[in-house]
Structures are given as C-alpha cells and as structure tokens.
C-alpha cells in the first residue's frame, strides 16, 4: 500500500514538474577514471543542456561514500529524478530506501546494484555479461581455441568487473586449451593497468602468456605501455582484447598494438533524459533500457576510427 501511495505521489510531483517544464535531475557520477567515463559525463551534461533540464552533477572520485552523500543532498534539494552510476554493486539499500520514501525515483546508469529492484525505476546500460562473452568468442577465434591468458579486472566489487569476468569464463568453459593464469584488478584505470602488467612481466612464467583480456580499454592501454617498455611487441607477441571502444583503442589497433575492443556505449545522455521525461509525464518505463554495441577488431579499425564519437 505504502509503495502504491509513493508511486502516486511520485507521478503527480513529476507530472507537475514536467508541466512546468522545470525538471531538476541529480546525477551521482563515479568519477573520471577512464576515457569512457569522461565521455559519459559529457553526454549527460550536453543532453541536459539540450533538453533544458536543470542538472546537479556530482563527481565522487570513485568513492561510494561520496555518491551516497550526493544522493542524500539531491533528496534534500528536492530533485525530481536521481541518476546513479554506482561504483560498486553493494551497500546501496539504506540510501535507496531514503530516496523511495522521499518519492524521488532513481535510474541506474551503466552499472547495476544488487539491491532489490523495487528500490530503483530502471537500469539503463549494456548487457555486460555479453560483452565478456563477446571478448572471449573473438579471442577463441583469433587464437584457434588455444591461449594462456592474463586478465586485468575492473574495480573490485563493481558490477561490470564481476559480469565481464563471468561472461568471459562462460565461453572459456567451451575451450579446454584456453586458460586464465593470472587475474588482478587494475581498477579500470590506465595507471593501474600499467602497474599490474609491470609486475606480471617480471614473473618467470610470463613467457608462456600469449593473450591479455582487459575489462576496459584504459587498462589495456596501460598494459600495452608496460609490455613495450619490457621489450614485448603487444598486438603481435601477445594478443590483446579489451572492452569500451574508446578512440585511443582504435588508434592502438591501427598501430597494431591492440587487437580487438568490444564496444560499451557511454553516450547514454539521450536515452537517460528520455527516461526522465517519460517518468515525468507519468509514463511507465522499462526495468532495463539496453544500450546497443558492436565488436571491432584490427581488420576494421582504420575504416571505423573516423566515425567514432568518443
Ligand atoms: C561500463 C562502465 C565501465 C567502463 C569503464 O558500463 O561502468 O566503467 O567499461 C568505466 O571504462 O570506468
């Protein structure tokens, strides 16, 4: 009953805001840890301006406590909708309950939480497990089903890190001669990806490694730098597949240093504000609004690079 009342209140409040044409959105962004994240921020800010929506934007520097503080501030300021790109998947229940009790709907953007679905309106983002599967499918084909792999994982506890690992391993289960021999978090950053690879190349058994799977392009680009500085030829001695599809990944593929990137579209501004407006006009919105993506490898990089928007 309480949820029904909250839903009615929410619809009326949002509809009033929509009529007044003065929707205010609070967006709790993770930070600026990767080129992908920066592209997403630009897309959200540009679309808010284009659509005349008042945007209160918070950069949490990859700290969950800062995101929680921002959400509480948005609630106190009486925003109409909250957008949240959750840095990790757990620990959100208390603040999401506060938002629901305040009648402030939450839309998850690009990452999921493991809270009950009733605590948010929608997840806008990719099929992240499929991204991991597509990376493994491409690598299996490229390596003829035989590879000794090191894996650079994303931020510990982040849904895309958990799901990209799961998806990759789903496919690896079909290839007994493909195995992951080292796996460590590079926190989705170029610096940490380089740092982890610098340690790995020193280990005696690294000579058996012939492939790298990175959960995002930024860590792959850091690893490429470390491999080059250690005398390896990344993209040739060691085949590298990553995820995101940022511009620098396409440049690296044209240079023969990266072999494949699985696209993860950060340009979610238009879809996000379309969901906000539909919420505001009392329309129901889907539980999952999927962003659509491709797989790009070295054979198409030069042709596709000029068309890339991020
Ligand atoms: C994926 C997104 C990830 C990107 C990284 O949806 O959450 O976060 O793949 C970014 O580049 O840091």
Short mmCIF file of C-alpha atoms and ligand atoms in Angstrom, two decimals, residues 30 33-37 40 62 109-111 123 126 128 131 155 160 164 187-189 215-218 243-244 246 264, ligand 1:
data_model
loop_
_atom_site.label_atom_id
_atom_site.label_comp_id
_atom_site.label_asym_id
_atom_site.label_seq_id
_atom_site.Cartn_x
_atom_site.Cartn_y
_atom_site.Cartn_z
CA UNK A 30 31.53 7.75 -10.23
CA UNK A 33 38.70 7.12 -14.01
CA UNK A 34 38.63 6.36 -17.74
CA UNK A 35 38.12 7.98 -21.12
CA UNK A 36 34.86 6.06 -21.24
CA UNK A 37 33.62 7.67 -18.01
CA UNK A 40 29.59 9.52 -20.47
CA UNK A 62 35.37 6.64 -7.31
CA UNK A 109 23.14 4.27 -15.37
CA UNK A 110 25.75 1.90 -16.87
CA UNK A 111 26.26 -0.24 -13.78
CA UNK A 123 18.73 0.14 -15.28
CA UNK A 126 24.63 -2.64 -21.63
CA UNK A 128 27.72 -6.53 -19.61
CA UNK A 131 30.42 -8.02 -23.51
CA UNK A 155 37.20 -2.08 -9.97
CA UNK A 160 30.88 -4.65 -14.82
CA UNK A 164 32.72 -9.22 -17.63
CA UNK A 187 40.62 -0.50 -11.15
CA UNK A 188 39.57 0.47 -14.70
CA UNK A 189 42.48 2.95 -14.87
CA UNK A 215 37.88 -5.31 -18.71
CA UNK A 216 38.35 -1.86 -20.27
CA UNK A 217 40.49 -0.13 -22.90
CA UNK A 218 42.22 2.17 -20.39
CA UNK A 243 36.14 -3.55 -23.79
CA UNK A 244 34.78 0.01 -24.24
CA UNK A 246 37.23 4.41 -26.93
CA UNK A 264 30.37 -0.38 -24.47
C1 LIG B 1 30.79 0.03 -18.05
C2 LIG B 1 31.37 1.13 -17.17
C3 LIG B 1 32.86 0.95 -17.02
C4 LIG B 1 33.69 1.12 -18.31
C5 LIG B 1 34.96 1.64 -17.75
O1 LIG B 1 29.38 0.16 -18.14
O2 LIG B 1 30.76 1.13 -15.90
O3 LIG B 1 33.35 1.96 -16.12
O4 LIG B 1 33.86 -0.05 -19.04
C6 LIG B 1 34.46 2.64 -16.75
O5 LIG B 1 35.84 2.22 -18.69
O6 LIG B 1 35.45 3.02 -15.86
#
